[in-house]
PDB file of C-alpha atoms in Angstrom:
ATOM      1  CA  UNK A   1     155.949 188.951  93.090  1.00 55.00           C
ATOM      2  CA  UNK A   2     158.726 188.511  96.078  1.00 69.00           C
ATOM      3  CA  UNK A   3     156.633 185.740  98.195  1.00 93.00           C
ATOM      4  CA  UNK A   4     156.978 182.450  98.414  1.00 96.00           C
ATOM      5  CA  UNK A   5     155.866 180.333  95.233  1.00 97.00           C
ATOM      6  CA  UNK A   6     154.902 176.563  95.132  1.00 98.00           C
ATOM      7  CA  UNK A   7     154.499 174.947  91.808  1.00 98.00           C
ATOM      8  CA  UNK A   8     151.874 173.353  90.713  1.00 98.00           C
ATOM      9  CA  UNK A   9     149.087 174.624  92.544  1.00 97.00           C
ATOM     10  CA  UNK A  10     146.770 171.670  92.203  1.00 98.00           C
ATOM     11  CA  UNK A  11     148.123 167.755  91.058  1.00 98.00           C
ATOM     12  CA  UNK A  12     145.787 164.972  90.600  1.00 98.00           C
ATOM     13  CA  UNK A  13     147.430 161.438  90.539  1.00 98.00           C
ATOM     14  CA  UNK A  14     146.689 157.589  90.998  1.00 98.00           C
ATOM     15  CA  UNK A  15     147.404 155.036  93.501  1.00 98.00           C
ATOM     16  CA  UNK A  16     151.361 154.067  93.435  1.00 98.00           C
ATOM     17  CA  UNK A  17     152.622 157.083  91.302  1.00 98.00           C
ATOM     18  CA  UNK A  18     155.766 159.565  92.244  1.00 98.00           C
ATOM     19  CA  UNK A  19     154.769 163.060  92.266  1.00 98.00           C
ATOM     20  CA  UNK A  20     157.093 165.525  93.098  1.00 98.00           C
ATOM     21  CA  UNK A  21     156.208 169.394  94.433  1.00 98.00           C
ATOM     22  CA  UNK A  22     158.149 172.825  94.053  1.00 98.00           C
ATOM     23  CA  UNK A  23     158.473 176.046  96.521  1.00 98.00           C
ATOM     24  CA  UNK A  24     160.589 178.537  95.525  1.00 97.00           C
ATOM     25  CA  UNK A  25     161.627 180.337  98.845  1.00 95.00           C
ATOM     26  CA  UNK A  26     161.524 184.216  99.255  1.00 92.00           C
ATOM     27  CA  UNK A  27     164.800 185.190  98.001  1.00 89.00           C
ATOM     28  CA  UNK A  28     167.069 186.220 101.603  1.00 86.00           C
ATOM     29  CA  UNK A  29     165.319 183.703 103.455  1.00 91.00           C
ATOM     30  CA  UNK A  30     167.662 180.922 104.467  1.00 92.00           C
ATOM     31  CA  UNK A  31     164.972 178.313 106.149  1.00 94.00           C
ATOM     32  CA  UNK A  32     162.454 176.404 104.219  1.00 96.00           C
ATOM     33  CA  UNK A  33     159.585 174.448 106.297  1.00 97.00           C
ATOM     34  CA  UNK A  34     157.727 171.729 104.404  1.00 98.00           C
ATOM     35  CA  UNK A  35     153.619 171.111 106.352  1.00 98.00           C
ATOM     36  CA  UNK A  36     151.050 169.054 105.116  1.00 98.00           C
ATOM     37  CA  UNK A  37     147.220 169.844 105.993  1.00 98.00           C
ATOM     38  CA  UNK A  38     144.337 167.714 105.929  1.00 96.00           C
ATOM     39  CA  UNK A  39     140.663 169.380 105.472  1.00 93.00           C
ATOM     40  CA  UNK A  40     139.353 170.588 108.411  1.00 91.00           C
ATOM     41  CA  UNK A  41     142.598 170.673 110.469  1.00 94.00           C
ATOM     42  CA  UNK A  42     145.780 173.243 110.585  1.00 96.00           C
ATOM     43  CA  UNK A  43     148.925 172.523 109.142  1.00 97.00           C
ATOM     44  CA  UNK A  44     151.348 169.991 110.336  1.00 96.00           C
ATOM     45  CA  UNK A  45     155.036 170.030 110.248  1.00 96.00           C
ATOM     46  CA  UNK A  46     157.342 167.653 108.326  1.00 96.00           C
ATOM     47  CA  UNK A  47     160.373 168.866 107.682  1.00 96.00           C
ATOM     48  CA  UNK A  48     162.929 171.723 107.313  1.00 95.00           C
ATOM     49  CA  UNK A  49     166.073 172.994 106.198  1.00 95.00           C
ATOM     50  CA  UNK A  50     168.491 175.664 106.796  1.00 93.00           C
ATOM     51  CA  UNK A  51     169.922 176.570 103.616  1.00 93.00           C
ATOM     52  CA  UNK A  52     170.883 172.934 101.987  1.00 94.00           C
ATOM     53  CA  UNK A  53     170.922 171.258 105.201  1.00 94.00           C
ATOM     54  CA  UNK A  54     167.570 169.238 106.698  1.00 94.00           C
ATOM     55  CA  UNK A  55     168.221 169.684 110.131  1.00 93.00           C
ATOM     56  CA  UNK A  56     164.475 168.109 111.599  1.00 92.00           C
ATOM     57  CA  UNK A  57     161.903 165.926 109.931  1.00 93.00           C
ATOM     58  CA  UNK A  58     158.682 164.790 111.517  1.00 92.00           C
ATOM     59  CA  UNK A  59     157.403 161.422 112.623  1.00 89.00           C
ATOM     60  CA  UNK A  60     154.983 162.236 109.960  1.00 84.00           C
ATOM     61  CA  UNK A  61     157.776 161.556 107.137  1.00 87.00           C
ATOM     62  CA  UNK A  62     157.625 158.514 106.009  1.00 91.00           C
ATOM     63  CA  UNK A  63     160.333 156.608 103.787  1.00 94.00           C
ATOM     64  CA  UNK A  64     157.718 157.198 101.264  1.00 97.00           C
ATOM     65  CA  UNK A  65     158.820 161.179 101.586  1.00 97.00           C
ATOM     66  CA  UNK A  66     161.500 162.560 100.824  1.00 97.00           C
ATOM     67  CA  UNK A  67     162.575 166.749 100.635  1.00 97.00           C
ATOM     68  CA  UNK A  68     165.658 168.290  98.973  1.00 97.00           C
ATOM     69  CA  UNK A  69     166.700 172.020  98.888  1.00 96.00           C
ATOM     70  CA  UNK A  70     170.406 171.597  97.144  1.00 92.00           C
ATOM     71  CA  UNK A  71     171.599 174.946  96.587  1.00 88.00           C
ATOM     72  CA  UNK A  72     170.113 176.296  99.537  1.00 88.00           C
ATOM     73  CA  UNK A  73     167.158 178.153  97.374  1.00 92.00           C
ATOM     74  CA  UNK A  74     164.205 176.234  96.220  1.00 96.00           C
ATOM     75  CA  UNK A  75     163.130 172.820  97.600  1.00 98.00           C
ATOM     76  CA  UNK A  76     161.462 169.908  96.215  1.00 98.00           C
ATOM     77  CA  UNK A  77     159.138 167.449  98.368  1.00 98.00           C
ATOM     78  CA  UNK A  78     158.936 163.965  96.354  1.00 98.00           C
ATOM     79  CA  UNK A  79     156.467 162.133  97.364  1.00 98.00           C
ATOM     80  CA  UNK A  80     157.372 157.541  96.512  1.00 98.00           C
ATOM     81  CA  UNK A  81     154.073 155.203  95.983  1.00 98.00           C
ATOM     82  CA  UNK A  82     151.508 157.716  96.589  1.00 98.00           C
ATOM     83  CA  UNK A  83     148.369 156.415  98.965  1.00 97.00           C
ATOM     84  CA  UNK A  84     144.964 157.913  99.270  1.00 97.00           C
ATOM     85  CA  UNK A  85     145.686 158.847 102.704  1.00 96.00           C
ATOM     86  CA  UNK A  86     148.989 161.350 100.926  1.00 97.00           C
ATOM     87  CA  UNK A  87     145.945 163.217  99.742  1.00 98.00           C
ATOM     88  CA  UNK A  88     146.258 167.056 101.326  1.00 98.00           C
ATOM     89  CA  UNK A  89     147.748 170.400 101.179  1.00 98.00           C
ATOM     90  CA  UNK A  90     151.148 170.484 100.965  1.00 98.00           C
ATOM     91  CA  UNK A  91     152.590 173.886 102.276  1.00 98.00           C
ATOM     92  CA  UNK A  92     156.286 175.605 101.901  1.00 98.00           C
ATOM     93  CA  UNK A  93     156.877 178.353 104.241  1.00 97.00           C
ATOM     94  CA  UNK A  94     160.236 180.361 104.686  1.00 95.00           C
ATOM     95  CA  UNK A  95     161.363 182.663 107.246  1.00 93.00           C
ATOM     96  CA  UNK A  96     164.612 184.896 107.689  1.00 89.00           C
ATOM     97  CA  UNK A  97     167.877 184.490 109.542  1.00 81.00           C
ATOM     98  CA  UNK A  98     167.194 185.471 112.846  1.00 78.00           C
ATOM     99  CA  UNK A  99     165.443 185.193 116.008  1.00 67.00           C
ATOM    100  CA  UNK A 100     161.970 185.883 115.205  1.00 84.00           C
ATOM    101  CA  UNK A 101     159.722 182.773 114.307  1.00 89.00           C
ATOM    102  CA  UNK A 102     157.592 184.804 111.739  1.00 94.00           C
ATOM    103  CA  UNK A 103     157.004 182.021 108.640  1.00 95.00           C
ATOM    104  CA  UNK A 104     155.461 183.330 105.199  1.00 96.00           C
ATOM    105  CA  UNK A 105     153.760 180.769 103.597  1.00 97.00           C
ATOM    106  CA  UNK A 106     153.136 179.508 100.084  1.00 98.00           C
ATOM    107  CA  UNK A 107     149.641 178.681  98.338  1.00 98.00           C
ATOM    108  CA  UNK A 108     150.095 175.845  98.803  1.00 98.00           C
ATOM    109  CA  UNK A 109     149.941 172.612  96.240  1.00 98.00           C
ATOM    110  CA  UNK A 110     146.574 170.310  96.360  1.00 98.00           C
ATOM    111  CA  UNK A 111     147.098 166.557  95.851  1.00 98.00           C
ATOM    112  CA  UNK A 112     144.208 164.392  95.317  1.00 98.00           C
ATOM    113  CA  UNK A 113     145.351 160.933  95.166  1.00 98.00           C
ATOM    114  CA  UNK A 114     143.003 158.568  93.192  1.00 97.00           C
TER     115      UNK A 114
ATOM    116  CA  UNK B   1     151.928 165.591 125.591  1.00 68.00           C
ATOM    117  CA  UNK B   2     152.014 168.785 124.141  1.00 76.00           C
ATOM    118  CA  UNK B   3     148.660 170.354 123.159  1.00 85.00           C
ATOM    119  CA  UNK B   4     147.445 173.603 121.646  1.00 92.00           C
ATOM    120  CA  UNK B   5     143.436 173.963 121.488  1.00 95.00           C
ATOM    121  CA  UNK B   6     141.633 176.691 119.949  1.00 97.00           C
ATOM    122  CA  UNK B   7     138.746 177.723 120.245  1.00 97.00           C
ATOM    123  CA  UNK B   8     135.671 178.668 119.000  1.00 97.00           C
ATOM    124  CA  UNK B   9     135.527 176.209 116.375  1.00 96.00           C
ATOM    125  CA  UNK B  10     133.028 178.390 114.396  1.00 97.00           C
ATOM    126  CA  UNK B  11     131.571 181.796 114.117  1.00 96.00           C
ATOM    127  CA  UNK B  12     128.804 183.091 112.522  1.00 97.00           C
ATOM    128  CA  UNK B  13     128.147 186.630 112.708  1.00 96.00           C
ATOM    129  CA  UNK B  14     126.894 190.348 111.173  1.00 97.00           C
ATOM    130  CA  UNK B  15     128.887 192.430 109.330  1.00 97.00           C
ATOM    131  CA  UNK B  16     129.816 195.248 111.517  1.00 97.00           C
ATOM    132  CA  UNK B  17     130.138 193.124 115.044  1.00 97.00           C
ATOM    133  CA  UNK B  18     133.129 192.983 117.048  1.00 97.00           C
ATOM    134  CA  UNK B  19     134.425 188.874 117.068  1.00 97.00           C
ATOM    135  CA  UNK B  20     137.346 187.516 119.590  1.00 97.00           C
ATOM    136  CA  UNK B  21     138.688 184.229 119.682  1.00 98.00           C
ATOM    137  CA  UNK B  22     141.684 182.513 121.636  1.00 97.00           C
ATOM    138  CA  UNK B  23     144.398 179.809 122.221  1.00 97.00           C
ATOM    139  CA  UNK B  24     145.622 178.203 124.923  1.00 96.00           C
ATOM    140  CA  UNK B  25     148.587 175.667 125.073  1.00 94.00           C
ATOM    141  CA  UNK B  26     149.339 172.953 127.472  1.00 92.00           C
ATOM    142  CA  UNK B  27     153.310 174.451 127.079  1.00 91.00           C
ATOM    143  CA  UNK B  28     154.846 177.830 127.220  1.00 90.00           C
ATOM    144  CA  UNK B  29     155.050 179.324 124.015  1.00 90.00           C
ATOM    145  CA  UNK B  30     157.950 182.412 122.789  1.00 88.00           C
ATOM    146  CA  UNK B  31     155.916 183.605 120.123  1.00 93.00           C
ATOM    147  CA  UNK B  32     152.454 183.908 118.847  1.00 95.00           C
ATOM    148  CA  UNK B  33     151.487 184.119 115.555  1.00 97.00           C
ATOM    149  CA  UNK B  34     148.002 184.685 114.147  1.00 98.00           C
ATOM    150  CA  UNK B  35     147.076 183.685 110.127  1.00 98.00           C
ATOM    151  CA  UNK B  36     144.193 183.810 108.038  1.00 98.00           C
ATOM    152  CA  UNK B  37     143.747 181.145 105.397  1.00 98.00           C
ATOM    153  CA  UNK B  38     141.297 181.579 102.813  1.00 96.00           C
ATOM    154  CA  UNK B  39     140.017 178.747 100.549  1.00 93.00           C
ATOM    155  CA  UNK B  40     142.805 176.864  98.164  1.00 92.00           C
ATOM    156  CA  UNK B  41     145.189 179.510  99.669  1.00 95.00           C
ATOM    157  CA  UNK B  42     148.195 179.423 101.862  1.00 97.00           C
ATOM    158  CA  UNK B  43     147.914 180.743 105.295  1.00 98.00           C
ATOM    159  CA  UNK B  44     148.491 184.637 105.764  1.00 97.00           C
ATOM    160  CA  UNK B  45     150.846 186.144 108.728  1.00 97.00           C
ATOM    161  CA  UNK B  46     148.218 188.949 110.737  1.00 97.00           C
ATOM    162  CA  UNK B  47     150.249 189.396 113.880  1.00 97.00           C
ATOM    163  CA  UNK B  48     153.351 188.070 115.622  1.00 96.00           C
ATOM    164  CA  UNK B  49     153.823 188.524 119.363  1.00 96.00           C
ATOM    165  CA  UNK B  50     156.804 188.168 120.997  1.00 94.00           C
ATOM    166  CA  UNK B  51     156.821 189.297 124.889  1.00 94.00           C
ATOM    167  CA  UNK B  52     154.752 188.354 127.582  1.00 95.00           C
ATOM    168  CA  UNK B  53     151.804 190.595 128.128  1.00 95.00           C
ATOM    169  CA  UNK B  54     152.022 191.979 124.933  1.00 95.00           C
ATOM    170  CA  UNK B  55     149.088 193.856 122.462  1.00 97.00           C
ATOM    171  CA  UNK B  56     149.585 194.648 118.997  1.00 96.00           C
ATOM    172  CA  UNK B  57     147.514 195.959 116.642  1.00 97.00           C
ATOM    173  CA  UNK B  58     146.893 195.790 112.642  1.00 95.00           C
ATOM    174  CA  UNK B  59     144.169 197.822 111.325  1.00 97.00           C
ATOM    175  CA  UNK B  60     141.228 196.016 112.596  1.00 98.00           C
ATOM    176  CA  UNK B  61     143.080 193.117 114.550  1.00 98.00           C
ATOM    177  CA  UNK B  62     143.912 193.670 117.744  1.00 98.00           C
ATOM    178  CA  UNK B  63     146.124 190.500 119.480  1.00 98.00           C
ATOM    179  CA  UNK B  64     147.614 189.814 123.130  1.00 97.00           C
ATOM    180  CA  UNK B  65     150.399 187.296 124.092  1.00 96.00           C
ATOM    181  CA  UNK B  66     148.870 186.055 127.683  1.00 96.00           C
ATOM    182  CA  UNK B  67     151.172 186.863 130.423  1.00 95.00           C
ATOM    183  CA  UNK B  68     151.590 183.176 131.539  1.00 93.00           C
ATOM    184  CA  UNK B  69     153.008 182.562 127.841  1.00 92.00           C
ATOM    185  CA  UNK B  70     150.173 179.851 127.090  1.00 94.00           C
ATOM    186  CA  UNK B  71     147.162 181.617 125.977  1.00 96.00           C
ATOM    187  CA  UNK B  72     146.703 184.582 123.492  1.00 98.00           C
ATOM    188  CA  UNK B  73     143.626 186.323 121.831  1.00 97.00           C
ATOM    189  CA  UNK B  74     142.507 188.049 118.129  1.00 98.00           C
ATOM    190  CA  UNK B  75     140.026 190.392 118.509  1.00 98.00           C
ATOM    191  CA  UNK B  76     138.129 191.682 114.897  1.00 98.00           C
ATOM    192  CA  UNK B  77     136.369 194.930 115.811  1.00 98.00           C
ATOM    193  CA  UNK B  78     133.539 196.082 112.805  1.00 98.00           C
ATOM    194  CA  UNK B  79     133.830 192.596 110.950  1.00 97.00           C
ATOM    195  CA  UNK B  80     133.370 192.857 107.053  1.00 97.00           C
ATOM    196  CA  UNK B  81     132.530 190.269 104.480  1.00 95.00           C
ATOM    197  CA  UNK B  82     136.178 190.043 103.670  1.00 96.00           C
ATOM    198  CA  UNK B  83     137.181 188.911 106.854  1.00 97.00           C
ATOM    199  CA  UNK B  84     135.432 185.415 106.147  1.00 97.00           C
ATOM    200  CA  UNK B  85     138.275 182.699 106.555  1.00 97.00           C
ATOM    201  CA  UNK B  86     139.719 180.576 108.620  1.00 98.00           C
ATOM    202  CA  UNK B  87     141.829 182.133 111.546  1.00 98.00           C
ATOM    203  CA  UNK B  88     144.891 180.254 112.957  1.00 98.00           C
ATOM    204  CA  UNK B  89     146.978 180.695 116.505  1.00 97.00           C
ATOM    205  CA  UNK B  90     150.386 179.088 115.709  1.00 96.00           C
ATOM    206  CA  UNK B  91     153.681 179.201 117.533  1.00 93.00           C
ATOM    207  CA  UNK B  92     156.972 177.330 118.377  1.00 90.00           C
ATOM    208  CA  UNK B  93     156.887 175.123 121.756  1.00 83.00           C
ATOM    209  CA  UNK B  94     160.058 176.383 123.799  1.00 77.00           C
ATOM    210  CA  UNK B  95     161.369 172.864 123.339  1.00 78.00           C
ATOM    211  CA  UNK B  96     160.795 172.603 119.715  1.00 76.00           C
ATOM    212  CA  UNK B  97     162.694 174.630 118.026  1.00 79.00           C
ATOM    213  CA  UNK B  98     161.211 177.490 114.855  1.00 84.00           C
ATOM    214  CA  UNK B  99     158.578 174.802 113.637  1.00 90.00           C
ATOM    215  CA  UNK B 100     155.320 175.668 114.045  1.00 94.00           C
ATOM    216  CA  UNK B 101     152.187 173.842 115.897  1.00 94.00           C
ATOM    217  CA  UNK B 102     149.262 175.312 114.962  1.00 96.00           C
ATOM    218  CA  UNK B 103     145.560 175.314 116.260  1.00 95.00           C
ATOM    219  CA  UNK B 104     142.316 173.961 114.852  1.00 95.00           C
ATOM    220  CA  UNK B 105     141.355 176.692 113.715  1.00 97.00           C
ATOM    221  CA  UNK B 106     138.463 179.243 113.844  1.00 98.00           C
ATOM    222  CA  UNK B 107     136.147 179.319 110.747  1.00 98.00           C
ATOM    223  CA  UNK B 108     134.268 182.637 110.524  1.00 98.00           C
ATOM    224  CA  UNK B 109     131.429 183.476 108.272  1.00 97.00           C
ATOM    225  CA  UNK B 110     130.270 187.116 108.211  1.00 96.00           C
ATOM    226  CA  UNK B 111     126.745 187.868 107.372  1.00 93.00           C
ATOM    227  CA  UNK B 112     126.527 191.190 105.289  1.00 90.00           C
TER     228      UNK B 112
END
């Protein structure tokens, strides 16, 4: 399989623990985009990086968030302290060099904070 | 500031019956993309739309980038059970950059 893989799929925690996700990027794709989305509600957009570098994160990043990507292949979101309201869909999605916008996303990893 | 609405919310239909839903933006938009998201899953690229006026097709999917650049439409002609999801219009605002704002969504239920 050549798409974009996010590990793990589902992650159950308490109040006040770390978690940290995975994506794994399609290989020859050089940007990574991190969303989150709530039940009911498309995804939002927190961050995203261009090979190693974060060039924009969202308003919606707390300090409590925090995304790497330090070879410029997979990424990892860590999520500090978790609250009940961290509790969503986190999404990776990558996309080519390029002009086109076209984004392949992820399954996605469920967090259920307790 | 900057909105995208989508609409309908919901569908409910027959298998076999022709469904069409749209997006309209407050800002101009360069692309259009369209996804399907099924439960637990990650959102699925349909169509992309990049010019002004534009229609593209994919087997059963038929989309159109408005030609004021704020509005587009997904048309489903002969719906089947599979096409139950949750349809998305997404898209970069001019002044944003690639990321993606994307719409509330359209949940569609096909009755066999």
């Amino acid at each position: 399989d050549t798409g974009v893989s996010q590990d793990p799929r589902h992650k159950i925690t308490k109040r006040g623990q770390n978690v940290t996700f995975r994506c794994d990027p399609i290989s020859e794709h050089n940007r990574l985009y991190w969303y989150r989305q709530t039940l009911g509600q498309g995804p939002e957009f927190l961050t995203y990086f261009q090979n190693e570098a974060q060039l924009e994160k969202s308003r919606l990043l707390s300090d409590r968030f925090s995304a790497e990507r330090p070879k410029g292949s997979f990424s990892t979101l860590e999520i500090q302290r978790t609250e009940q309201g961290d509790s969503a869909m986190y999404l990776c999605a990558t996309k080519s060099a390029g002009r086109n916008n076209e984004q392949f996303f992820g399954p996605g990893t469920r967090l259920t904070v307790l | 500031g900057q909105q995208l609405n989508q609409s309908p919310q919901s569908m409910f239909i027959q298998e076999g019956e022709d469904v069409s839903m749209n997006c309209t933006s407050s800002s101009i938009f360069n692309t259009w993309l369209w996804y399907k998201q099924d439960p637990g899953e990650g959102p699925v690229l349909l169509i992309a739309l990049y010019k002004a006026g534009e229609l593209t097709s994919n087997g059963r999917l038929t989309a159109q980038f408005g030609i004021t650049r704020k509005d587009s439409f997904l048309n489903i002609s002969a719906s089947i059970p599979s096409d139950v999801g949750i349809y998305f219009c997404a898209g970069p605002w001019e002044t944003s950059g690639s990321r993606l704002t994307f719409g509330e969504g359209t949940q569609l239920t096909v009755n066999p």
